[in-house]
Amino acid sequence: MAIYYDYLIVGSGLFGSAYAYLATKKAGKKCLVIDKRPHPGGNLYCENIDGINVHKYGAHIFHTSEKKVWDFVNNIVPFNRFTNRPIAITDDGKIYNLPFNMNTFYQLWGVARPEEALSIIEEQRKDAKNLLLKSGIDEPRNLEEQALLLVGKDIYETLIKEYTEKQWGRSCVKLPPFIIKRLPVRFTFDNNYFNDKYQGIPIGGYNRLISGLLDGSDVKVDCNFFDNRNYWEKIAKNIVFTGKIDEFYEYKFGKLEYRTLRFETEILNHPNYQGNAVVNYSSLKKPFTRIIEHKHFEFFGNEIYDISKTVISREYPSEYKEGLEPFYPINDEKNEMLYQKYKLLADQEEKVIFGGRLAEYKYYDMAPLISKVLSLFS
């Protein structure tokens, strides 16, 4: 069979699309990008509903401190000035600012000075450490102990514990401590969730970014690599694989585990539902972790009233099953050991590049993915 392409790229998410762009535009290579979904873009795909770009697979907010990464995506499509300032609602209806900052501490304890907040947190951290030492424990054994050592009892019980247990479907005492190696605590009145210098959403939505990245490549959707693997492996010199690494190797060592999300999207006949793009629901009494109001990603100020409707999505975490979308790798010790077996095989491949969240069994923000692809072509 004749070889038609330099690269077959399996998956048109951000890693695959960025790789295709650099391979075609910078290296002059011929690329075919295939995707099993009926649309390109992977989890970045947006559906336009009544003039609102709806993030079909969860909220995506681009943020980075790397100017080269920011310049790269803005050369494809200009980004707006969206700043992520999520809030959390607890079971008693109280609202707290995220990330944990002086606004949060005022809402929790009524303190207005950094030294007052720091004193409370340090005292609670000391209590948690002493409790572990009395039990003969030197290092935190689980997420709960780790969180208590980082931020103390009040923040943990009010804003972390139940939300985390919903997200992972497990008690915090059964989750590994490394899931929250650090928790951002700011002693300033700053509600900006990210510390990065650059932050925004593509003007017109993420579909414009993906379209620009795929310009110059051949693209086929509704096309599953594994349905005709023998054919696809013969039509290109090299493969860039962004799917599940365990599936690539036919699950020979077993299946890696994931968490997934279900989205319940609703169109509402008024222009402004919650006044914010992201609202977390901390209590276990609410089965969803957060509500996204998509309009606020791209409409600011009185612009939100230019469209008389709004679209919200509730996010419901659950265990992954075959046929669902694998969202979050469960990077516990068991799964990490299993992944390393597959990685040993992947490292021996001469014509296959593995990249992205599923292929590397690693949660990625968008900017590090772009940075990684840029480094491959540097």
Short mmCIF file of C-alpha atoms in Angstrom, two decimals:
data_model
loop_
_atom_site.label_atom_id
_atom_site.label_comp_id
_atom_site.label_asym_id
_atom_site.label_seq_id
_atom_site.Cartn_x
_atom_site.Cartn_y
_atom_site.Cartn_z
CA MET A 1 0.00 0.00 0.00
CA ALA A 2 1.30 3.44 -0.91
CA ILE A 3 2.32 5.90 1.81
CA TYR A 4 0.37 9.10 1.34
CA TYR A 5 1.23 11.13 4.45
CA ASP A 6 4.20 12.06 6.57
CA TYR A 7 2.02 11.96 9.68
CA LEU A 8 -1.22 10.29 10.65
CA ILE A 9 -2.49 12.18 13.67
CA VAL A 10 -5.01 10.22 15.72
CA GLY A 11 -7.19 12.70 17.58
CA SER A 12 -7.95 16.32 16.75
CA GLY A 13 -7.77 17.75 20.26
CA LEU A 14 -5.33 20.49 21.15
CA PHE A 15 -2.18 18.34 21.08
CA GLY A 16 -3.00 16.70 17.75
CA SER A 17 -4.18 19.93 16.13
CA ALA A 18 -1.16 21.93 17.29
CA TYR A 19 1.16 19.19 16.08
CA ALA A 20 -0.57 19.20 12.69
CA TYR A 21 -0.18 22.97 12.44
CA LEU A 22 3.54 22.94 13.14
CA ALA A 23 4.17 19.91 10.96
CA THR A 24 2.40 21.47 7.97
CA LYS A 25 3.21 25.16 8.38
CA LYS A 26 6.69 25.00 9.86
CA ALA A 27 8.08 21.68 8.63
CA GLY A 28 6.27 21.36 5.29
CA LYS A 29 4.91 17.91 6.10
CA LYS A 30 1.72 16.33 4.82
CA CYS A 31 -0.69 15.39 7.62
CA LEU A 32 -3.94 13.48 7.94
CA VAL A 33 -5.87 14.07 11.16
CA ILE A 34 -8.61 11.59 12.09
CA ASP A 35 -11.08 11.72 14.95
CA LYS A 36 -13.73 9.26 16.09
CA ARG A 37 -16.09 12.08 17.08
CA PRO A 38 -18.35 13.76 14.52
CA HIS A 39 -16.41 17.01 14.92
CA PRO A 40 -12.78 18.11 15.30
CA GLY A 41 -11.44 19.75 18.43
CA GLY A 42 -11.69 17.03 21.05
CA ASN A 43 -12.83 18.38 24.40
CA LEU A 44 -12.38 21.97 23.19
CA TYR A 45 -15.34 21.68 20.83
CA CYS A 46 -18.02 24.34 21.24
CA GLU A 47 -21.63 24.18 20.08
CA ASN A 48 -23.20 27.50 19.18
CA ILE A 49 -26.64 27.81 20.78
CA ASP A 50 -28.56 31.04 20.18
CA GLY A 51 -25.32 32.93 19.60
CA ILE A 52 -23.60 31.50 22.70
CA ASN A 53 -20.55 29.25 22.39
CA VAL A 54 -21.25 26.32 24.70
CA HIS A 55 -18.21 24.38 25.95
CA LYS A 56 -19.62 20.90 25.30
CA TYR A 57 -17.02 19.03 27.33
CA GLY A 58 -16.52 21.37 30.25
CA ALA A 59 -15.15 24.86 30.74
CA HIS A 60 -11.80 25.58 29.10
CA ILE A 61 -9.91 28.73 30.09
CA PHE A 62 -6.54 29.34 28.48
CA HIS A 63 -3.87 30.67 30.83
CA THR A 64 -0.09 30.83 30.68
CA SER A 65 2.92 32.88 31.71
CA GLU A 66 4.88 31.83 28.61
CA LYS A 67 4.79 34.64 26.09
CA LYS A 68 5.75 32.31 23.24
CA VAL A 69 2.71 30.12 24.00
CA TRP A 70 0.38 33.12 24.29
CA ASP A 71 1.73 34.60 21.05
CA PHE A 72 1.37 31.27 19.27
CA VAL A 73 -2.35 30.85 19.99
CA ASN A 74 -3.09 34.54 19.43
CA ASN A 75 -1.47 34.34 16.01
CA ILE A 76 -4.11 31.74 15.15
CA VAL A 77 -7.06 33.67 16.63
CA PRO A 78 -7.12 36.68 18.98
CA PHE A 79 -8.12 35.97 22.58
CA ASN A 80 -10.36 38.10 24.76
CA ARG A 81 -9.74 39.40 28.30
CA PHE A 82 -11.76 36.83 30.26
CA THR A 83 -10.51 36.36 33.82
CA ASN A 84 -11.58 33.32 35.81
CA ARG A 85 -13.06 34.33 39.18
CA PRO A 86 -15.07 31.32 40.38
CA ILE A 87 -17.20 31.31 43.51
CA ALA A 88 -18.33 28.47 45.74
CA ILE A 89 -21.77 27.99 47.30
CA THR A 90 -22.03 25.88 50.45
CA ASP A 91 -24.97 23.89 51.79
CA ASP A 92 -26.19 26.81 53.90
CA GLY A 93 -26.26 29.10 50.86
CA LYS A 94 -23.18 31.11 51.76
CA ILE A 95 -20.92 32.33 48.94
CA TYR A 96 -17.13 32.19 49.10
CA ASN A 97 -14.55 33.52 46.67
CA LEU A 98 -12.00 31.22 45.08
CA PRO A 99 -9.09 30.72 45.16
CA PHE A 100 -8.57 31.09 48.91
CA ASN A 101 -7.75 34.77 49.45
CA MET A 102 -8.53 37.63 51.81
CA ASN A 103 -12.10 37.81 50.48
CA THR A 104 -12.54 34.14 51.41
CA PHE A 105 -11.04 34.64 54.86
CA TYR A 106 -13.29 37.60 55.53
CA GLN A 107 -16.29 35.48 54.50
CA LEU A 108 -15.13 32.64 56.78
CA TRP A 109 -13.92 34.48 59.88
CA GLY A 110 -14.73 38.18 59.46
CA VAL A 111 -11.04 39.12 59.40
CA ALA A 112 -9.85 41.95 57.16
CA ARG A 113 -6.09 41.94 57.73
CA PRO A 114 -3.61 39.39 56.33
CA GLU A 115 -1.88 38.85 59.67
CA GLU A 116 -5.22 37.89 61.27
CA ALA A 117 -5.98 35.35 58.56
CA LEU A 118 -2.45 33.95 58.64
CA SER A 119 -2.65 33.53 62.41
CA ILE A 120 -5.85 31.47 62.17
CA ILE A 121 -4.51 29.27 59.38
CA GLU A 122 -1.17 28.70 61.14
CA GLU A 123 -2.92 27.75 64.37
CA GLN A 124 -5.15 25.24 62.57
CA ARG A 125 -2.18 23.83 60.65
CA LYS A 126 -0.30 23.38 63.93
CA ASP A 127 -3.28 21.54 65.43
CA ALA A 128 -3.38 19.18 62.45
CA LYS A 129 0.36 18.50 62.67
CA ASN A 130 0.24 17.83 66.40
CA LEU A 131 -2.64 15.41 65.94
CA LEU A 132 -0.63 13.42 63.39
CA LEU A 133 2.47 13.40 65.59
CA LYS A 134 0.47 12.10 68.54
CA SER A 135 -0.60 9.21 66.33
CA GLY A 136 3.00 8.50 65.39
CA ILE A 137 2.56 9.76 61.82
CA ASP A 138 5.31 11.85 60.20
CA GLU A 139 3.85 12.31 56.71
CA PRO A 140 0.22 12.69 55.55
CA ARG A 141 -1.25 9.37 54.45
CA ASN A 142 -4.22 10.69 52.53
CA LEU A 143 -5.76 13.79 50.98
CA GLU A 144 -7.57 14.80 54.17
CA GLU A 145 -4.42 14.85 56.25
CA GLN A 146 -2.56 16.68 53.49
CA ALA A 147 -5.27 19.36 53.19
CA LEU A 148 -5.43 19.91 56.96
CA LEU A 149 -1.67 20.44 57.04
CA LEU A 150 -1.88 22.92 54.16
CA VAL A 151 -4.88 25.09 55.06
CA GLY A 152 -6.39 23.91 58.34
CA LYS A 153 -9.78 22.61 59.42
CA ASP A 154 -12.15 25.46 58.49
CA ILE A 155 -11.15 25.82 54.84
CA TYR A 156 -10.91 22.06 54.40
CA GLU A 157 -14.33 21.25 55.86
CA THR A 158 -16.12 24.22 54.27
CA LEU A 159 -14.69 24.29 50.75
CA ILE A 160 -12.61 21.18 50.03
CA LYS A 161 -13.87 18.01 51.65
CA GLU A 162 -17.30 17.36 50.14
CA TYR A 163 -16.48 18.94 46.77
CA THR A 164 -13.44 16.69 46.42
CA GLU A 165 -15.40 13.59 47.44
CA LYS A 166 -17.99 14.37 44.75
CA GLN A 167 -15.31 14.95 42.19
CA TRP A 168 -13.45 11.70 42.82
CA GLY A 169 -16.28 9.50 44.10
CA ARG A 170 -14.17 8.51 47.10
CA SER A 171 -13.73 9.59 50.69
CA CYS A 172 -10.88 12.04 51.18
CA VAL A 173 -9.24 9.58 53.59
CA LYS A 174 -9.04 7.09 50.71
CA LEU A 175 -7.53 9.53 48.21
CA PRO A 176 -3.74 9.87 47.92
CA PRO A 177 -2.21 13.05 49.37
CA PHE A 178 -0.40 14.06 46.18
CA ILE A 179 -3.70 15.07 44.52
CA ILE A 180 -3.34 18.33 46.45
CA LYS A 181 0.38 18.72 46.95
CA ARG A 182 -0.28 22.42 47.31
CA LEU A 183 -3.32 24.64 47.68
CA PRO A 184 -3.11 28.29 46.62
CA VAL A 185 -3.54 30.63 49.60
CA ARG A 186 -3.28 34.37 48.97
CA PHE A 187 -3.18 37.05 51.60
CA THR A 188 -4.46 39.68 49.17
CA PHE A 189 -7.96 40.59 48.04
CA ASP A 190 -7.47 38.94 44.64
CA ASN A 191 -10.15 36.69 43.16
CA ASN A 192 -8.26 35.91 39.94
CA TYR A 193 -8.02 32.10 40.01
CA PHE A 194 -4.81 31.89 37.99
CA ASN A 195 -1.48 33.51 38.72
CA ASP A 196 -0.49 33.43 35.05
CA LYS A 197 0.32 36.62 33.19
CA TYR A 198 -1.93 35.82 30.22
CA GLN A 199 -5.51 34.54 30.32
CA GLY A 200 -8.50 34.49 28.00
CA ILE A 201 -10.87 32.73 25.60
CA PRO A 202 -10.58 32.75 21.78
CA ILE A 203 -12.81 35.48 20.36
CA GLY A 204 -15.57 33.56 18.60
CA GLY A 205 -14.90 30.35 20.53
CA TYR A 206 -12.44 27.47 20.51
CA ASN A 207 -13.68 26.10 17.20
CA ARG A 208 -11.92 29.02 15.51
CA LEU A 209 -8.65 28.06 17.20
CA ILE A 210 -8.94 24.42 16.14
CA SER A 211 -9.93 25.39 12.60
CA GLY A 212 -6.85 27.58 12.33
CA LEU A 213 -4.56 24.87 13.69
CA LEU A 214 -5.93 22.27 11.25
CA ASP A 215 -5.67 24.55 8.23
CA GLY A 216 -3.40 22.80 5.73
CA SER A 217 -4.08 19.27 7.00
CA ASP A 218 -6.52 16.70 5.67
CA VAL A 219 -9.15 16.00 8.33
CA LYS A 220 -11.59 13.10 8.67
CA VAL A 221 -14.16 12.86 11.48
CA ASP A 222 -16.42 9.93 12.43
CA CYS A 223 -13.28 7.88 11.88
CA ASN A 224 -12.09 5.45 14.55
CA PHE A 225 -8.44 4.41 14.25
CA PHE A 226 -9.14 1.04 15.86
CA ASP A 227 -11.91 0.12 13.43
CA ASN A 228 -9.35 -0.22 10.61
CA ARG A 229 -6.01 -0.04 12.34
CA ASN A 230 -4.11 -2.07 9.76
CA TYR A 231 -5.08 0.38 7.02
CA TRP A 232 -4.27 3.54 8.97
CA GLU A 233 -0.87 2.30 10.06
CA LYS A 234 0.18 1.83 6.45
CA ILE A 235 -0.75 5.17 4.91
CA ALA A 236 1.72 7.37 6.84
CA LYS A 237 5.40 7.31 7.70
CA ASN A 238 4.74 8.26 11.31
CA ILE A 239 1.83 8.30 13.75
CA VAL A 240 1.01 10.89 16.38
CA PHE A 241 -1.31 9.12 18.81
CA THR A 242 -3.38 11.10 21.32
CA GLY A 243 -5.84 8.42 22.39
CA LYS A 244 -5.69 6.02 25.34
CA ILE A 245 -2.26 4.41 25.56
CA ASP A 246 -3.64 1.19 27.05
CA GLU A 247 -6.05 0.83 24.13
CA PHE A 248 -3.17 1.32 21.66
CA TYR A 249 -1.52 -1.74 23.21
CA GLU A 250 -4.82 -3.68 23.33
CA TYR A 251 -4.97 -3.53 27.13
CA LYS A 252 -2.26 -6.18 27.37
CA PHE A 253 -1.39 -5.21 30.95
CA GLY A 254 -4.91 -4.21 31.96
CA LYS A 255 -7.04 -1.07 31.78
CA LEU A 256 -6.11 2.28 33.24
CA GLU A 257 -8.80 3.94 35.34
CA TYR A 258 -10.47 7.31 34.81
CA ARG A 259 -13.16 9.58 36.14
CA THR A 260 -15.70 10.94 33.69
CA LEU A 261 -18.21 13.77 33.56
CA ARG A 262 -21.82 14.01 32.50
CA PHE A 263 -23.14 17.38 31.38
CA GLU A 264 -26.73 18.49 31.78
CA THR A 265 -27.20 21.54 29.56
CA GLU A 266 -30.22 23.82 29.75
CA ILE A 267 -31.35 26.86 27.74
CA LEU A 268 -32.99 29.48 29.93
CA ASN A 269 -35.28 32.25 28.73
CA HIS A 270 -33.59 35.07 30.59
CA PRO A 271 -30.23 36.72 29.95
CA ASN A 272 -28.29 36.14 33.19
CA TYR A 273 -28.68 33.10 35.46
CA GLN A 274 -25.86 33.23 38.02
CA GLY A 275 -23.83 36.33 37.20
CA ASN A 276 -20.58 34.37 36.84
CA ALA A 277 -19.05 31.84 34.46
CA VAL A 278 -18.14 29.24 37.10
CA VAL A 279 -20.01 28.50 40.34
CA ASN A 280 -18.90 25.53 42.46
CA TYR A 281 -21.32 23.66 44.72
CA SER A 282 -19.38 22.37 47.70
CA SER A 283 -22.03 20.24 49.40
CA LEU A 284 -22.60 16.54 48.75
CA LYS A 285 -26.32 17.33 48.84
CA LYS A 286 -25.95 18.74 45.33
CA PRO A 287 -25.01 15.88 42.97
CA PHE A 288 -23.22 18.21 40.54
CA THR A 289 -19.89 19.87 41.27
CA ARG A 290 -20.47 23.13 39.44
CA ILE A 291 -22.66 25.10 37.07
CA ILE A 292 -21.10 26.79 34.05
CA GLU A 293 -22.88 29.75 32.46
CA HIS A 294 -21.23 29.90 29.06
CA LYS A 295 -22.27 33.42 28.12
CA HIS A 296 -19.89 34.94 30.67
CA PHE A 297 -16.81 33.57 28.88
CA GLU A 298 -17.31 35.93 25.95
CA PHE A 299 -19.82 38.61 26.98
CA PHE A 300 -18.91 41.28 29.50
CA GLY A 301 -20.84 44.01 31.30
CA ASN A 302 -24.10 44.97 29.63
CA GLU A 303 -23.21 42.80 26.62
CA ILE A 304 -24.70 39.81 28.41
CA TYR A 305 -28.14 41.38 27.98
CA ASP A 306 -27.78 41.69 24.19
CA ILE A 307 -28.93 38.06 23.96
CA SER A 308 -32.18 37.42 25.80
CA LYS A 309 -31.33 33.78 26.59
CA THR A 310 -28.55 32.05 28.46
CA VAL A 311 -27.15 28.49 28.51
CA ILE A 312 -25.99 26.67 31.64
CA SER A 313 -24.34 23.27 32.11
CA ARG A 314 -24.29 21.24 35.31
CA GLU A 315 -21.32 18.90 35.70
CA TYR A 316 -21.86 15.47 37.27
CA PRO A 317 -18.69 13.43 37.98
CA SER A 318 -18.91 9.63 37.86
CA GLU A 319 -16.85 6.49 37.42
CA TYR A 320 -15.66 5.84 33.90
CA LYS A 321 -17.16 2.97 31.92
CA GLU A 322 -16.50 1.85 28.37
CA GLY A 323 -18.38 4.04 25.93
CA LEU A 324 -18.05 7.15 28.09
CA GLU A 325 -15.45 9.86 27.69
CA PRO A 326 -12.38 9.38 29.91
CA PHE A 327 -11.71 12.79 31.48
CA TYR A 328 -9.44 12.53 34.50
CA PRO A 329 -6.69 9.93 34.98
CA ILE A 330 -6.75 8.40 38.46
CA ASN A 331 -3.05 8.80 39.18
CA ASP A 332 -2.87 6.60 42.24
CA GLU A 333 -0.03 4.15 42.85
CA LYS A 334 -1.78 1.22 41.17
CA ASN A 335 -2.55 3.11 37.97
CA GLU A 336 0.85 4.79 37.84
CA MET A 337 2.57 1.39 37.98
CA LEU A 338 0.33 0.16 35.18
CA TYR A 339 0.97 3.25 33.06
CA GLN A 340 4.74 2.83 33.42
CA LYS A 341 4.44 -0.63 31.83
CA TYR A 342 2.76 0.90 28.80
CA LYS A 343 5.22 3.78 28.71
CA LEU A 344 8.12 1.33 28.45
CA LEU A 345 6.54 0.00 25.28
CA ALA A 346 5.84 3.48 23.98
CA ASP A 347 9.44 4.57 24.53
CA GLN A 348 10.58 1.80 22.20
CA GLU A 349 8.42 2.97 19.30
CA GLU A 350 10.38 4.51 16.45
CA LYS A 351 7.48 5.78 14.35
CA VAL A 352 4.84 6.60 16.96
CA ILE A 353 4.69 9.75 19.07
CA PHE A 354 2.41 9.64 22.11
CA GLY A 355 1.08 12.96 23.32
CA GLY A 356 -1.71 14.45 25.39
CA ARG A 357 -3.87 13.63 28.38
CA LEU A 358 -4.88 10.10 27.36
CA ALA A 359 -1.67 9.01 25.68
CA GLU A 360 0.47 10.18 28.61
CA TYR A 361 -2.11 9.34 31.32
CA LYS A 362 -1.69 12.80 32.77
CA TYR A 363 -3.99 15.73 33.40
CA TYR A 364 -2.92 18.68 31.28
CA ASP A 365 -3.87 22.32 31.17
CA MET A 366 -3.94 23.65 27.63
CA ALA A 367 -0.85 25.86 27.71
CA PRO A 368 1.59 23.09 28.76
CA LEU A 369 0.29 21.00 25.84
CA ILE A 370 1.08 23.82 23.42
CA SER A 371 4.47 24.31 25.06
CA LYS A 372 5.27 20.62 24.68
CA VAL A 373 4.38 20.60 20.98
CA LEU A 374 6.44 23.74 20.39
CA SER A 375 9.41 22.09 22.08
CA LEU A 376 9.13 19.12 19.71
CA PHE A 377 9.66 21.50 16.79
CA SER A 378 12.19 23.84 18.41
#
